[in-house]
Short mmCIF file of C-alpha atoms in Angstrom, two decimals:
data_model
loop_
_atom_site.label_atom_id
_atom_site.label_comp_id
_atom_site.label_asym_id
_atom_site.label_seq_id
_atom_site.Cartn_x
_atom_site.Cartn_y
_atom_site.Cartn_z
CA MET O 17 108.20 65.06 125.65
CA ASP O 18 110.49 62.79 123.62
CA LEU O 19 111.33 62.93 119.92
CA ILE O 20 108.73 60.40 118.76
CA ASP O 21 105.98 62.25 120.66
CA TRP O 22 107.13 65.42 118.90
CA ALA O 23 107.01 63.73 115.52
CA TYR O 24 103.48 62.34 115.90
CA ALA O 25 102.22 65.63 117.35
CA ALA O 26 103.76 67.57 114.48
CA GLU O 27 102.69 65.28 111.63
CA GLY O 28 99.21 66.76 111.32
CA ALA O 29 100.30 70.30 112.10
CA LEU O 30 103.14 70.33 109.60
CA GLY O 31 101.19 68.69 106.82
CA VAL O 32 104.18 66.58 105.82
CA CYS O 33 104.00 62.99 104.56
CA PRO O 34 105.30 60.43 105.18
CA LEU O 35 106.01 60.35 108.91
CA SER O 36 109.72 59.71 108.26
CA VAL O 37 109.98 63.21 106.78
CA THR O 38 108.30 64.64 109.88
CA VAL O 39 110.67 62.72 112.18
CA LYS O 40 113.66 64.10 110.28
CA LEU O 41 112.38 67.66 110.67
CA CYS O 42 111.49 67.11 114.32
CA GLN O 43 115.03 65.95 115.09
CA HIS O 44 116.15 69.52 114.38
CA ILE O 45 113.18 71.18 116.10
CA TYR O 46 113.58 68.94 119.15
CA LYS O 47 117.22 70.00 119.46
CA ALA O 48 116.10 73.62 119.31
CA TYR O 49 113.52 72.88 122.03
CA GLN O 50 116.17 71.31 124.27
CA LEU O 51 118.43 74.27 123.56
CA ALA O 52 115.72 76.70 124.60
CA ASP O 53 114.77 74.62 127.64
CA ASN O 54 118.36 74.41 128.86
CA CYS O 55 118.85 78.13 128.16
CA ILE O 56 121.75 79.41 126.07
CA ALA O 57 122.23 82.65 127.95
CA ALA O 58 119.98 84.98 129.89
CA TRP O 59 118.99 88.12 128.01
CA SER O 60 119.70 90.29 131.06
CA SER O 61 123.33 89.13 131.17
CA GLY O 62 123.84 88.84 127.41
CA ASP O 63 125.66 90.98 124.87
CA TYR O 64 122.71 93.18 123.87
CA VAL O 65 120.44 95.77 125.43
CA LEU O 66 117.11 97.05 124.11
CA VAL O 67 117.03 100.56 122.64
CA LYS O 68 114.29 102.50 124.42
CA GLY O 69 111.44 103.68 122.21
CA ALA O 70 112.64 101.66 119.21
CA ASN O 71 109.78 99.19 118.85
CA LEU O 72 109.52 98.05 115.21
CA GLY O 73 106.32 96.04 115.37
CA GLU O 74 103.99 93.83 117.33
CA GLY O 75 101.70 90.93 116.50
CA SER O 76 100.44 87.54 117.61
CA PHE O 77 104.01 86.24 117.20
CA GLY O 78 105.44 88.70 119.74
CA GLN O 79 107.39 91.94 119.38
CA VAL O 80 110.21 93.22 117.19
CA ALA O 81 112.50 95.95 118.49
CA VAL O 82 115.96 97.45 118.08
CA CYS O 83 118.79 96.40 120.37
CA LYS O 84 122.41 97.48 120.67
CA HIS O 85 125.55 95.46 121.36
CA ARG O 86 126.95 96.49 124.74
CA ARG O 87 130.55 96.62 123.54
CA THR O 88 130.52 97.45 119.82
CA GLU O 89 127.25 99.46 119.89
CA GLU O 90 126.17 97.73 116.67
CA GLU O 91 122.40 98.06 116.29
CA CYS O 92 120.48 94.86 115.53
CA THR O 93 116.90 93.71 115.31
CA VAL O 94 115.55 91.50 118.09
CA LYS O 95 112.42 89.37 117.85
CA MET O 96 110.88 88.55 121.22
CA VAL O 97 108.69 85.45 120.99
CA HIS O 98 107.36 82.72 123.27
CA LYS O 99 109.92 79.94 123.45
CA GLU O 100 107.39 77.10 123.18
CA ARG O 101 105.76 78.29 119.95
CA ARG O 102 106.57 75.82 117.17
CA SER O 103 107.32 78.69 114.79
CA THR O 104 109.91 80.03 117.25
CA LEU O 105 111.74 76.71 117.38
CA VAL O 106 111.55 76.29 113.61
CA GLU O 107 112.91 79.79 113.00
CA ILE O 108 115.83 79.30 115.40
CA ASP O 109 116.69 75.97 113.79
CA MET O 110 116.52 77.34 110.25
CA LEU O 111 118.57 80.44 111.02
CA LYS O 112 121.27 78.32 112.65
CA ARG O 113 121.43 76.11 109.55
CA THR O 114 121.72 78.87 106.95
CA ASP O 115 124.67 81.01 105.91
CA ASN O 116 124.16 83.01 102.74
CA ALA O 117 124.52 86.63 101.64
CA ASN O 118 120.79 86.83 100.89
CA ILE O 119 119.55 85.20 104.10
CA VAL O 120 119.20 87.33 107.24
CA LYS O 121 122.13 86.79 109.63
CA LEU O 122 121.56 85.45 113.12
CA ARG O 123 123.56 87.33 115.77
CA GLY O 124 122.51 85.46 118.89
CA ILE O 125 119.77 83.69 120.84
CA TYR O 126 118.86 84.53 124.43
CA GLN O 127 116.15 83.66 126.93
CA GLN O 128 114.35 85.49 129.70
CA GLY O 129 111.48 83.74 131.42
CA THR O 130 109.14 82.32 128.78
CA LEU O 131 110.54 84.53 126.00
CA MET O 132 113.22 83.81 123.44
CA TYR O 133 115.18 86.80 122.12
CA ILE O 134 116.30 86.16 118.53
CA VAL O 135 118.88 88.79 117.55
CA MET O 136 119.44 89.39 113.82
CA GLU O 137 121.24 91.90 111.64
CA LYS O 138 119.31 95.16 111.30
CA HIS O 139 117.86 96.47 108.05
CA VAL O 140 116.34 99.79 107.06
CA THR O 141 113.06 98.61 105.53
CA ASP O 142 111.42 95.82 103.53
CA LEU O 143 110.34 95.46 99.91
CA ASP O 144 106.69 96.01 100.76
CA ASN O 145 107.41 99.48 102.13
CA ALA O 146 109.91 100.32 99.38
CA ILE O 147 107.75 99.43 96.37
CA GLN O 148 107.03 102.40 94.16
CA ASP O 149 104.15 103.15 91.81
CA PRO O 150 105.76 102.66 88.38
CA ASP O 151 103.11 104.83 86.69
CA GLY O 152 103.80 103.13 83.36
CA LYS O 153 107.54 103.72 83.55
CA PRO O 154 110.07 100.87 83.17
CA MET O 155 111.36 99.49 86.45
CA ASN O 156 114.91 98.12 86.30
CA VAL O 157 114.85 95.75 89.25
CA ALA O 158 117.11 92.99 87.94
CA HIS O 159 119.52 93.57 90.86
CA ILE O 160 116.64 92.95 93.29
CA ALA O 161 115.29 89.97 91.34
CA ARG O 162 118.73 88.35 91.34
CA GLN O 163 118.95 88.51 95.13
CA ILE O 164 115.44 87.31 95.95
CA VAL O 165 115.83 84.34 93.62
CA ALA O 166 119.30 83.64 95.05
CA SER O 167 117.84 83.38 98.56
CA VAL O 168 115.27 80.77 97.52
CA HIS O 169 117.79 78.94 95.33
CA TYR O 170 120.07 78.61 98.36
CA LEU O 171 117.26 77.22 100.52
CA HIS O 172 116.11 74.73 97.89
CA HIS O 173 119.72 73.62 97.33
CA LYS O 174 119.90 72.85 101.06
CA LYS O 175 116.56 71.02 100.75
CA LEU O 176 114.67 73.64 102.72
CA MET O 177 111.45 75.45 101.81
CA HIS O 178 110.45 78.88 103.12
CA ARG O 179 106.66 78.73 102.58
CA ASP O 180 106.08 82.43 103.28
CA VAL O 181 108.00 84.20 100.52
CA LYS O 182 106.54 87.72 100.26
CA CYS O 183 107.58 91.36 99.93
CA ASP O 184 107.32 91.93 103.70
CA ASN O 185 109.89 89.20 104.37
CA PHE O 186 112.57 90.62 102.09
CA LEU O 187 114.58 93.12 104.14
CA MET O 188 116.68 95.90 102.60
CA ASP O 189 119.75 97.80 103.78
CA ARG O 190 118.48 101.05 102.21
CA SER O 191 115.11 102.56 101.32
CA ASP O 192 115.65 103.04 97.58
CA LEU O 193 115.11 99.70 95.84
CA LEU O 194 116.33 101.20 92.54
CA ASP O 195 119.77 101.78 94.07
CA LYS O 196 121.98 99.18 92.38
CA GLN O 197 123.92 98.72 95.65
CA CYS O 198 120.78 97.77 97.57
CA LYS O 199 121.24 94.51 99.48
CA VAL O 200 118.22 92.26 100.05
CA VAL O 201 117.89 89.35 102.48
CA LEU O 202 115.09 86.87 103.17
CA ALA O 203 113.81 86.67 106.76
CA ASP O 204 111.02 85.16 108.90
CA PHE O 205 111.49 81.38 108.85
CA GLY O 206 108.66 80.46 111.21
CA THR O 207 106.84 78.36 108.59
CA ALA O 208 109.95 76.96 106.87
CA CYS O 209 110.56 73.23 106.67
CA GLU O 210 112.79 70.58 105.17
CA ALA O 211 111.72 69.69 101.63
CA GLU O 212 113.04 67.22 99.10
CA PRO O 213 112.20 68.05 95.46
CA THR O 214 109.55 65.29 95.46
CA ASP O 215 107.96 66.06 98.85
CA ARG O 216 104.32 67.17 98.96
CA PHE O 217 102.74 69.30 101.69
CA THR O 218 99.16 69.88 102.81
CA GLU O 219 99.46 72.55 105.50
CA GLN O 220 98.21 75.88 104.14
CA VAL O 221 100.61 78.39 105.66
CA GLY O 222 101.98 81.72 104.54
CA THR O 223 100.06 84.59 102.94
CA LYS O 224 97.15 83.94 100.57
CA THR O 225 98.08 86.75 98.20
CA TYR O 226 101.22 84.76 97.36
CA TRP O 227 99.70 81.27 97.25
CA SER O 228 100.05 79.16 94.13
CA PRO O 229 97.07 77.13 92.87
CA GLN O 230 98.67 74.06 94.46
CA VAL O 231 98.70 75.66 97.93
CA TYR O 232 94.98 76.33 97.53
CA ASP O 233 94.67 72.62 96.65
CA ALA O 234 96.59 71.70 99.84
CA ASN O 235 98.96 69.63 97.69
CA TYR O 236 102.16 71.52 96.93
CA GLY O 237 105.94 71.27 96.77
CA THR O 238 108.92 73.60 96.62
CA ALA O 239 107.53 75.17 93.42
CA ALA O 240 105.16 77.14 95.67
CA ASP O 241 108.15 79.28 96.72
CA ILE O 242 108.81 80.01 93.04
CA PHE O 243 105.24 81.14 92.38
CA ALA O 244 105.49 83.44 95.41
CA LEU O 245 108.67 84.92 93.91
CA GLY O 246 106.64 85.60 90.78
CA VAL O 247 104.08 87.50 92.84
CA VAL O 248 106.89 89.53 94.41
CA MET O 249 108.37 90.23 90.99
CA PHE O 250 105.02 91.33 89.52
CA THR O 251 104.41 93.59 92.52
CA LEU O 252 107.82 95.22 92.06
CA LEU O 253 107.01 95.97 88.42
CA LYS O 254 103.37 97.01 88.73
CA GLY O 255 103.06 98.36 92.27
CA ARG O 256 100.18 95.98 93.05
CA TYR O 257 99.48 92.27 93.52
CA PRO O 258 98.65 90.19 90.44
CA PHE O 259 95.82 88.27 92.15
CA ASN O 260 93.42 89.03 94.99
CA THR O 261 91.16 85.96 94.91
CA GLU O 262 91.61 82.21 94.60
CA ASN O 263 89.77 82.13 91.28
CA LYS O 264 92.03 84.81 89.77
CA THR O 265 95.10 82.94 91.00
CA ARG O 266 93.87 79.83 89.20
CA VAL O 267 92.70 81.25 85.86
CA MET O 268 93.73 84.87 85.30
CA LYS O 269 96.66 85.57 82.99
CA VAL O 270 98.98 88.34 84.07
CA PHE O 271 99.91 91.23 81.81
CA ILE O 272 103.33 92.82 82.12
CA PRO O 273 103.97 95.85 79.89
CA LYS O 274 106.69 95.37 77.27
CA VAL O 275 108.25 98.60 78.50
CA HIS O 276 110.02 96.50 81.15
CA GLY O 277 111.87 94.55 78.45
CA ALA O 278 111.35 91.15 76.87
CA ALA O 279 113.72 89.35 79.27
CA CYS O 280 111.98 90.77 82.34
CA VAL O 281 108.52 89.86 81.00
CA ASP O 282 109.61 86.30 80.16
CA PHE O 283 111.32 85.87 83.53
CA THR O 284 108.23 86.94 85.48
CA HIS O 285 105.88 84.80 83.39
CA LYS O 286 108.03 81.72 83.99
CA LEU O 287 107.84 82.25 87.74
CA LEU O 288 104.05 82.61 87.63
CA GLN O 289 103.13 79.53 85.62
CA LYS O 290 99.93 77.97 87.02
CA ILE O 291 101.08 74.37 86.46
CA GLU O 292 104.05 73.33 88.61
CA GLU O 293 105.72 71.37 85.82
CA ASP O 294 105.69 74.48 83.62
CA ARG O 295 107.18 76.70 86.31
CA VAL O 296 110.94 77.24 86.41
CA THR O 297 112.95 75.82 89.28
CA ALA O 298 115.10 78.10 91.42
CA ALA O 299 118.20 76.89 89.56
CA GLU O 300 116.59 77.61 86.18
CA ALA O 301 115.50 81.05 87.36
CA MET O 302 119.08 81.84 88.44
CA ALA O 303 120.27 80.99 84.92
CA HIS O 304 117.68 83.18 83.18
CA GLU O 305 119.13 85.93 81.01
CA TYR O 306 117.31 88.63 82.99
CA ILE O 307 119.41 88.07 86.11
CA ALA O 308 122.28 85.82 84.99
#
């Protein structure tokens, strides 16, 4: 399959217009496909070995487990996925193109049979598992907010869009999210894509709980990542999602107790604006007094 075939095949699946945008994206994915097809290194003869009994999860995408470097004994996370899945190729491409303190670090890529082994730095847990019930108490999570916004700001600056920003995809190096030293990174780039500020997308990917009204409309841009950050932020503060239906996402106003502070309330509201033009950009969010 050549590049043009890839582009036309992907145009409908990616929901990107015009075709020139799809071709640009496919140039990177096609390189990843060739890389996988030619094989970087066999897993069996690579630098890592699986840790027995350390399976972290399993789903339609494949399996996630713990592996250990043969020489340094550093423990990492390895995602084992089918090499011809589009999401696999996209994730490999995106991870190879990113280098930021708040983006998960790629350690290596290996192949064995039809599987690709994507080795990444290991983390203790994710935001979804670490969220606490605030029980009406103030939650000082500015140090977390700063990092999750920084990850999306970095992607948007590089003209990339994540499209599945959610609590589960923010990994932590410790279990206590209130620890001011807690480091957070964004992971899982299987639905990510290139995105200019003016690009519009129609493919409804990601997790509905985090969708903006525009994703429901199948006509969205990079601001959808910002709305998803707002959902993450609200969940951190309240211990629950702000919306659970499409109608509520479109019309319901969110209430954030003043106990969290005026700056925090304003910051979260600006992320969750229903209309894209009213929503802050990643750069504007980074400059907000709550996290600046």
